[in-house]
Coordinates of C-alpha atoms in Angstrom, one line a residue:
Q374 CA 0.0 0.3 -0.1
V375 CA 0.9 4.0 -0.6
Q376 CA 1.6 5.7 2.1
L377 CA 1.6 9.7 2.2
I378 CA 3.1 11.5 4.2
E379 CA 2.3 15.4 5.0
S380 CA 4.2 18.3 7.0
G381 CA 4.4 21.9 6.8
G382 CA 1.4 22.8 8.8
G383 CA 1.1 24.9 11.8
L384 CA 0.7 27.9 13.9
V385 CA 0.5 31.2 11.9
Q386 CA -0.5 34.8 12.1
A387 CA -3.2 36.1 9.6
G388 CA -1.5 37.4 6.5
D389 CA 1.3 34.4 6.7
S390 CA 2.2 31.8 4.3
L391 CA 3.2 28.3 4.6
R392 CA 4.1 25.6 1.9
L393 CA 2.5 22.2 2.5
S394 CA 4.3 18.9 1.5
C395 CA 3.3 15.5 0.8
A396 CA 5.3 12.5 -0.2
A397 CA 4.5 9.2 -1.3
S398 CA 6.5 6.2 -0.2
G399 CA 5.9 2.5 0.0
R400 CA 5.1 0.6 -3.1
A401 CA 5.3 1.8 -6.4
F402 CA 2.2 2.8 -8.2
S403 CA 1.3 4.9 -11.2
T404 CA 0.2 8.2 -10.2
Y405 CA -2.7 10.0 -12.4
A406 CA -3.4 12.5 -9.8
M407 CA -2.8 14.2 -6.6
G408 CA -5.0 16.6 -4.6
W409 CA -5.4 18.5 -1.3
F410 CA -8.2 18.8 1.0
R411 CA -9.6 20.6 4.2
Q412 CA -11.7 19.8 6.7
A413 CA -12.5 22.5 9.4
S414 CA -13.9 21.6 13.0
G415 CA -17.6 20.4 12.7
K416 CA -17.5 20.8 9.1
E417 CA -17.6 18.0 6.0
R418 CA -14.0 17.8 4.1
E419 CA -13.8 20.2 1.4
F420 CA -12.0 20.0 -1.8
V421 CA -8.8 22.7 -2.3
A422 CA -6.8 21.7 -5.6
T423 CA -5.6 19.0 -7.5
I424 CA -2.6 18.5 -9.7
M425 CA -2.6 15.8 -13.1
W426 CA 0.5 14.3 -12.7
S427 CA 1.2 13.9 -16.7
G428 CA 1.0 17.4 -18.3
G429 CA 0.4 19.4 -14.9
R430 CA -3.2 20.5 -15.2
T431 CA -4.4 22.2 -12.0
Y432 CA -8.0 22.8 -10.5
Y433 CA -8.7 24.9 -7.8
A434 CA -11.9 25.4 -5.5
D435 CA -13.0 28.9 -5.8
S436 CA -12.5 29.8 -2.2
V437 CA -8.9 29.7 -2.4
K438 CA -7.9 30.4 -6.4
G439 CA -5.7 33.1 -6.3
R440 CA -4.0 32.7 -2.9
F441 CA -3.1 28.6 -3.1
T442 CA -1.1 27.2 -5.7
I443 CA -0.5 23.4 -5.9
S444 CA 2.3 21.9 -7.4
G445 CA 4.3 18.4 -8.0
D446 CA 7.6 16.7 -8.2
N447 CA 6.4 13.6 -10.4
A448 CA 10.0 11.8 -9.7
K449 CA 9.5 11.7 -6.3
N450 CA 5.6 11.4 -6.2
T451 CA 5.5 14.5 -4.2
V452 CA 3.1 17.2 -3.8
Y453 CA 3.1 20.6 -2.6
L454 CA 0.7 23.3 -1.8
Q455 CA 1.8 26.9 -1.3
I456 CA -0.6 28.9 0.9
N457 CA -0.4 32.7 0.5
V458 CA -2.2 35.4 2.6
L459 CA -3.6 33.2 5.3
N460 CA -6.6 34.4 6.8
P461 CA -8.5 32.4 10.0
E462 CA -11.3 30.9 7.8
D463 CA -8.2 28.8 6.3
T464 CA -7.9 27.0 9.7
A465 CA -8.5 23.1 9.0
V466 CA -6.7 20.0 9.0
Y467 CA -5.2 19.7 5.2
Y468 CA -5.3 16.4 3.7
C469 CA -3.4 15.3 0.4
A470 CA -4.4 12.3 -1.7
A471 CA -3.5 10.6 -4.7
R472 CA -5.2 8.9 -7.7
S473 CA -3.4 6.2 -9.6
S474 CA -5.9 5.7 -12.7
W475 CA -7.7 8.2 -14.8
G476 CA -11.0 9.8 -14.0
P477 CA -12.5 13.1 -15.2
P478 CA -11.8 16.6 -13.6
L479 CA -15.5 16.3 -11.5
M480 CA -14.1 13.1 -9.9
L481 CA -11.0 14.7 -8.5
R482 CA -13.0 17.3 -6.7
N483 CA -14.5 14.3 -4.4
N484 CA -13.3 12.4 -1.8
Y485 CA -14.3 9.3 -3.9
G486 CA -12.1 10.0 -6.3
Y487 CA -9.1 9.0 -4.5
D488 CA -7.6 5.6 -3.6
Y489 CA -4.7 7.1 -1.3
W490 CA -4.9 9.7 1.7
G491 CA -2.3 10.9 3.9
Q492 CA -2.7 11.5 7.6
G493 CA -3.7 15.2 7.8
T494 CA -1.5 18.1 8.9
Q495 CA -3.1 21.1 10.9
V496 CA -2.8 24.8 10.0
T497 CA -4.2 27.2 12.6
V498 CA -4.7 31.0 11.0
S499 CA -4.8 33.6 14.0
S500 CA -6.2 36.8 13.6

């Protein structure tokens, strides 16, 4: 099984920036896409961004577009999420995910569109 190990979360002030990382380890697999989701306390997990491993096409949730940037290192099966101008509404546990087979973009905006998940990293933004 593939393991996704996340890092980069922490306690920050509004207006600060963070760069989250998620590295895949374990058995080799063909990566189709890797993405980020987040879940605030008391709320459902929501889509943040995803990147296609072949071609690098990206998709973002409207709520983060312009402030968040997703990127990946294909050779290392590692995905990054650059978060700029953080605000308290960004406070959540951020999860990375990976999909191994082809899927339409709409599927990659859904929890069920991914095969593997990381443990999550907490991002807390104070005002």
